[in-house]
Short mmCIF file of C-alpha atoms and ligand atoms in Angstrom, two decimals:
data_model
loop_
_atom_site.label_atom_id
_atom_site.label_comp_id
_atom_site.label_asym_id
_atom_site.label_seq_id
_atom_site.Cartn_x
_atom_site.Cartn_y
_atom_site.Cartn_z
CA UNK A 11 81.36 -92.31 309.70
CA UNK A 12 84.21 -90.56 311.23
CA UNK A 13 84.20 -86.94 312.06
CA UNK A 14 87.54 -85.89 310.44
CA UNK A 15 87.64 -84.09 307.03
CA UNK A 16 90.63 -85.96 305.66
CA UNK A 17 90.45 -87.86 302.42
CA UNK A 18 90.84 -91.60 302.61
CA UNK A 19 91.71 -94.03 299.87
CA UNK A 20 90.27 -97.52 299.46
CA UNK A 21 92.03 -99.48 296.94
CA UNK A 22 90.49 -102.09 294.84
CA UNK A 23 91.60 -104.29 292.00
CA UNK A 24 90.03 -102.37 289.24
CA UNK A 25 88.63 -99.45 291.06
CA UNK A 26 89.96 -97.20 293.79
CA UNK A 27 87.46 -95.12 295.86
CA UNK A 28 88.23 -92.12 297.85
CA UNK A 29 86.21 -90.80 300.59
CA UNK A 30 86.21 -87.24 302.09
CA UNK A 31 84.46 -87.45 305.38
CA UNK A 32 84.14 -83.59 305.61
CA UNK A 33 81.89 -83.44 302.54
CA UNK A 34 79.67 -86.43 303.41
CA UNK A 35 76.03 -85.48 304.00
CA UNK A 36 75.07 -88.96 305.21
CA UNK A 37 72.49 -89.23 302.50
CA UNK A 38 73.36 -92.98 302.60
CA UNK A 39 72.99 -93.43 298.84
CA UNK A 40 76.12 -95.48 298.92
CA UNK A 41 75.11 -97.77 301.72
CA UNK A 42 71.56 -98.23 300.22
CA UNK A 43 72.88 -98.68 296.82
CA UNK A 44 75.64 -101.04 297.37
CA UNK A 45 75.69 -102.59 300.95
CA UNK A 46 78.27 -105.31 299.70
CA UNK A 47 80.78 -102.53 299.27
CA UNK A 48 79.67 -99.74 301.67
CA UNK A 49 79.10 -100.98 305.23
CA UNK A 50 79.53 -98.48 307.98
CA UNK A 51 79.60 -101.15 310.65
CA UNK A 52 82.71 -102.69 309.18
CA UNK A 53 86.29 -101.46 309.05
CA UNK A 54 87.41 -100.55 306.46
CA UNK A 55 83.80 -99.50 305.64
CA UNK A 56 84.49 -99.29 301.89
CA UNK A 57 85.44 -102.61 300.18
CA UNK A 58 85.83 -101.81 296.48
CA UNK A 59 86.12 -105.42 295.38
CA UNK A 60 82.76 -106.28 296.94
CA UNK A 61 80.98 -105.62 293.51
CA UNK A 62 81.65 -105.25 289.85
CA UNK A 63 83.46 -102.10 288.69
CA UNK A 64 80.27 -101.02 286.75
CA UNK A 65 78.02 -101.14 289.68
CA UNK A 66 80.51 -99.54 291.94
CA UNK A 67 81.09 -96.59 289.70
CA UNK A 68 77.30 -96.19 289.24
CA UNK A 69 76.79 -95.76 293.04
CA UNK A 70 79.82 -93.59 293.50
CA UNK A 71 78.36 -91.26 290.93
CA UNK A 72 75.12 -91.15 292.88
CA UNK A 73 76.88 -89.68 295.87
CA UNK A 74 75.12 -86.16 296.12
CA UNK A 75 77.87 -84.47 298.03
CA UNK A 76 81.01 -85.39 296.02
CA UNK A 77 82.52 -87.12 299.19
CA UNK A 78 82.94 -90.27 297.16
CA UNK A 79 85.20 -90.36 293.98
CA UNK A 80 86.59 -93.21 292.08
CA UNK A 81 89.67 -93.92 289.90
CA UNK A 82 89.81 -96.76 287.55
CA UNK A 83 92.95 -98.85 287.40
CA UNK A 84 93.02 -98.12 283.72
CA UNK A 85 93.22 -94.42 284.35
CA UNK A 86 89.62 -93.17 284.18
CA UNK A 87 88.48 -90.88 287.03
CA UNK A 88 85.26 -89.46 288.18
CA UNK A 89 82.62 -88.27 288.75
S1 SF4 B 206 76.35 -91.20 299.31
FE1 SF4 B 206 77.98 -89.73 299.70
S2 SF4 B 206 77.02 -88.26 301.01
FE2 SF4 B 206 75.79 -90.11 301.10
S3 SF4 B 206 76.52 -91.28 302.87
FE3 SF4 B 206 77.64 -92.01 301.02
S4 SF4 B 206 79.49 -90.75 300.99
FE4 SF4 B 206 78.12 -89.69 302.27
#
């Protein structure tokens, strides 16, 4: 991932994911949990439309560092 600490936004149709590089502990929960969405070899490395909203939210919630967060198009946020 990149070394900056800025927050980046990855917009999807029903879920928008934000990623704060400075908080990432590289536990790779995201990449292991949902490689269709999280692929560090690709740019952009997060593709929110690569999975269903339910699965995406589930994996974002597993991020142990809080680097990943999500926002639903209908207004829900988390974790
Ligand atoms: S799950 Fe969270 S801490 Fe782990 S690599 Fe992904 S963003 Fe970083």
